[in-house]
XYZ file of C-alpha atoms in Angstrom:
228
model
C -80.220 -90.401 -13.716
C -80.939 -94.085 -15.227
C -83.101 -96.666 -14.088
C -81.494 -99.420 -12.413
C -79.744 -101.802 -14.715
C -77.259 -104.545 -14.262
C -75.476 -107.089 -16.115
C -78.307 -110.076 -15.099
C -80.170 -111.718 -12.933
C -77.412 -114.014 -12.114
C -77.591 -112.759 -8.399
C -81.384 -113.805 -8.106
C -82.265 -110.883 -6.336
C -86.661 -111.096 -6.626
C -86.927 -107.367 -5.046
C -85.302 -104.439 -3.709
C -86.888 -102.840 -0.661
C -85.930 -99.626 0.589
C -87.814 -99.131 4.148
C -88.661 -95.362 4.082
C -89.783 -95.160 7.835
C -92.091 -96.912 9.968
C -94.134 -94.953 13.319
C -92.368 -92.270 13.698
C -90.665 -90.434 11.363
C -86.836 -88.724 11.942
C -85.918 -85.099 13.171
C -85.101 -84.715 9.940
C -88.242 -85.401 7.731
C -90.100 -82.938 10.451
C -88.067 -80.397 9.770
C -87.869 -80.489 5.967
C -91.056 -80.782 5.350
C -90.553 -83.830 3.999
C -89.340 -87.662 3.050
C -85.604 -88.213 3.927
C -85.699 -89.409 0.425
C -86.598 -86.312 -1.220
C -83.549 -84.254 0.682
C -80.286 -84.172 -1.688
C -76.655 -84.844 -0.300
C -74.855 -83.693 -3.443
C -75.398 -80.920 -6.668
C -77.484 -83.714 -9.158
C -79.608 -86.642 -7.163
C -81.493 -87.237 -4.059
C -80.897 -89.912 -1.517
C -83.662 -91.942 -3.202
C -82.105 -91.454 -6.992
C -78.558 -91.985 -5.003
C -79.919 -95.557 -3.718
C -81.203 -96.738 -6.889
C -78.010 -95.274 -8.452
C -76.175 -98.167 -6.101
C -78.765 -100.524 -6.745
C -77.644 -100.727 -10.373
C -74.002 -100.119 -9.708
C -74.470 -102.963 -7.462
C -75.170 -105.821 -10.487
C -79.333 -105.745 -9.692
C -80.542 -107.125 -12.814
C -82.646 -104.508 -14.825
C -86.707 -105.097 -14.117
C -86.083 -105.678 -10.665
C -89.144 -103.995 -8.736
C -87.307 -101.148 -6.088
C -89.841 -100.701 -3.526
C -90.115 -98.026 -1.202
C -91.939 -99.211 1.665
C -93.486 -96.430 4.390
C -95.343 -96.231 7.342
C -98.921 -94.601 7.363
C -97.517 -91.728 9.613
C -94.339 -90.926 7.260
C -94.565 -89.271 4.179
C -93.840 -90.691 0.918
C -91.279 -89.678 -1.252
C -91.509 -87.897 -5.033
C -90.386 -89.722 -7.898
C -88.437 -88.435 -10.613
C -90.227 -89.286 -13.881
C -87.324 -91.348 -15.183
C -88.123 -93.967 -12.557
C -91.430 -94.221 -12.734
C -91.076 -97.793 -14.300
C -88.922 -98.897 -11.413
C -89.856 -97.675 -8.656
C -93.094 -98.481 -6.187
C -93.728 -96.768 -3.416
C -96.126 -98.918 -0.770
C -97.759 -97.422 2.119
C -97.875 -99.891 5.127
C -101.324 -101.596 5.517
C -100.597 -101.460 9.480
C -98.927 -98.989 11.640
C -97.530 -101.173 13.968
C -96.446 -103.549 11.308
C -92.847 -103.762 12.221
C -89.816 -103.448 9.042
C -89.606 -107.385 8.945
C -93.583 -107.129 8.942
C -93.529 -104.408 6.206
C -90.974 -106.199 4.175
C -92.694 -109.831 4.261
C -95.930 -107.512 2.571
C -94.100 -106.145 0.640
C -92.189 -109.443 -1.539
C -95.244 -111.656 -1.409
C -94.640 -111.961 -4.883
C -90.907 -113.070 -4.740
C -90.430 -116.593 -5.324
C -89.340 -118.601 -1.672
C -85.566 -119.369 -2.986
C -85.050 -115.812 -4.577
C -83.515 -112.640 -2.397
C -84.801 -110.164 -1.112
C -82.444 -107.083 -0.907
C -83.495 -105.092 2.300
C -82.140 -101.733 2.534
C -82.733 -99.123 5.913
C -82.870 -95.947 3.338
C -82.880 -92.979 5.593
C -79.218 -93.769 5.887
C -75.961 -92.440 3.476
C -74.347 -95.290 1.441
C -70.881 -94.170 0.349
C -69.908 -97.338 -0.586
C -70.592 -99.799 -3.009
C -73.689 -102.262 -2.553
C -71.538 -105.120 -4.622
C -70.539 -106.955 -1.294
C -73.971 -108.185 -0.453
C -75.082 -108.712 -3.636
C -72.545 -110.710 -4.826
C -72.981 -113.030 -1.170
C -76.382 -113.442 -2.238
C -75.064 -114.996 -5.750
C -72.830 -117.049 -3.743
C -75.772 -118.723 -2.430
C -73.872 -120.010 1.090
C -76.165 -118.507 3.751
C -79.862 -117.906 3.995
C -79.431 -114.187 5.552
C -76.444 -111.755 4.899
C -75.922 -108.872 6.897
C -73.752 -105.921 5.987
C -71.635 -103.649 8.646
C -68.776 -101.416 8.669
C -65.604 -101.904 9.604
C -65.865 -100.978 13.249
C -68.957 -103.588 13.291
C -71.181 -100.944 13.270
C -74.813 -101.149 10.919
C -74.246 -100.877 7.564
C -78.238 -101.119 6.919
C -77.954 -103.436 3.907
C -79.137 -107.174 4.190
C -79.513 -109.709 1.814
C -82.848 -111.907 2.712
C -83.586 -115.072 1.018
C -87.740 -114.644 0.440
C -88.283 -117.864 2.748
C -86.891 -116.922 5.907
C -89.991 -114.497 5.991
C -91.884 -117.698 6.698
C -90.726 -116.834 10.352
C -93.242 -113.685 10.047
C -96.700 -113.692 10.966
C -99.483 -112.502 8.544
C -99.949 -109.925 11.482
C -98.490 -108.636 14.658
C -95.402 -106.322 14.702
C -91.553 -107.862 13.917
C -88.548 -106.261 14.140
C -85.893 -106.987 11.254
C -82.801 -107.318 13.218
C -83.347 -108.231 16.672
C -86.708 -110.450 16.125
C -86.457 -111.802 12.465
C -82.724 -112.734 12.217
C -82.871 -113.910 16.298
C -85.832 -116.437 14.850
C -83.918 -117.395 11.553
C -81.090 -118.477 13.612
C -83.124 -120.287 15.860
C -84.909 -122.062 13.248
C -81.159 -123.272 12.079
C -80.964 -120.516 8.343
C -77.259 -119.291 8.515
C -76.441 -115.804 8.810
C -73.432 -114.826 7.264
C -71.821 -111.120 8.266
C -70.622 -109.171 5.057
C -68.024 -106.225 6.143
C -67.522 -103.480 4.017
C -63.599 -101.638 4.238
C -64.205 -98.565 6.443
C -66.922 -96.877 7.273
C -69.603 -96.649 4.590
C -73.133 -96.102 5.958
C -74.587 -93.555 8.559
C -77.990 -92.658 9.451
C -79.841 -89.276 8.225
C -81.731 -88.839 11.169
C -80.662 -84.609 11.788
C -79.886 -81.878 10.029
C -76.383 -82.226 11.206
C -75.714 -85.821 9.599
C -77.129 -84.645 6.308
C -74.726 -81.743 6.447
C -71.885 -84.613 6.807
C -73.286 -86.118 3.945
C -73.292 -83.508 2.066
C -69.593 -82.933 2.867
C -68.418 -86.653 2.192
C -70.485 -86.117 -1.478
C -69.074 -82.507 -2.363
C -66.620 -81.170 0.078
C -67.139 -78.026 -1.257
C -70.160 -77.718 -1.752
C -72.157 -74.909 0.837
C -75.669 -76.008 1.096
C -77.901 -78.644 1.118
C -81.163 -77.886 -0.961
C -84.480 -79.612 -1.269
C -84.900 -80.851 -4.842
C -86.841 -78.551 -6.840
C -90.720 -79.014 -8.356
């Protein structure tokens, strides 16, 4: 499993940000025990190592920070040793923060015109994470918003850093139905990226990691917890 890497940082991506849970945590992270992140959907990486696999598939230019941002209440996930160097994992500084909240915390650092890639992680990505990324580098909208091909959430956005202006330094906002509602109103364009078929599904229950599972290895029996 590598670090991420990609051929620049033509696509001025500033930071990654993998939103890891917020209040309340998913059927599924009760009853493992643990972070949706940790769980593995096929023989050799975990959905965390399978995100940041993506990431650098995607054209991410290598030193990018990948942060995985989580809620007080939700555990955090392990990280393999390899990644140490590129991955963060932040704990919330409020509850009731909101993802938009957590995410505008999180990329204080990232300069105003730079992106911020935004990705809902307790979800499977069977796709590739090039479509977004390469609308960022296109530089035509101010907020790009992936689906599938029957409209449904793909979980993936594309943020430039300033439309987090529209966040309060506290107080809770919601990424999709406050933040992009108030980037549109404010006049930022919002461009819809749509990937071919259906690429992205949550991993909420037991049952959608076992379909998972099946779309990584079809034959493949169990799904295992990552060992120590």
């Amino acid at each position: 499993m590598r670090s991420v890497a990609g051929p620049s940082r033509g696509s001025a991506i500033g930071a990654v940000v993998l939103l890891a849970g917020g209040v309340v945590a998913p059927p599924l992270a009760h009853a493992a025990g643990c972070s949706v992140l940790d769980l593995t959907a096929s023989a050799d990486e975990t959905i965390l190592q399978r995100w940041v696999r993506l990431i650098g598939e995607g054209g991410v230019g290598a030193g990018v920070p990948v942060r995985v941002v989580h809620g007080p209440q939700v555990m955090a996930p392990c990280v393999a040793d390899d990644l140490r160097e590129t991955v963060q994992i932040v704990r919330e500084r409020d509850a009731y923060r909101g993802p938009a909240g957590a995410v505008r915390d999180a990329i204080s650092d990232v300069a105003a015109g730079d992106w911020a890639l935004v990705i809902e992680a307790t979800r499977f990505h069977t796709g590739p994470l090039t479509p977004v990324i390469e609308a960022a580098a296109r530089n035509d909208a101010d907020v790009f918003v992936s689906c599938n091909e029957d409209h449904s959430p793909a979980g993936v956005y594309a943020i430039r850093r300033s439309v987090f202006d529209h966040v309060a330094s506290v107080g809770y906002v919601d990424l999709k139905e406050q933040l992009i509602a108030r980037a549109r109103a404010a006049g930022d364009r919002v461009h819809v990226v749509a990937h071919e078929g259906v690429v992205s599904f949550p991993l909420r229950t037991r049952r959608e990691l076992l379909r998972a599972a099946a779309v990584s290895a079809p034959t493949r029996s169990a799904v295992e917890r990552p060992g120590p």
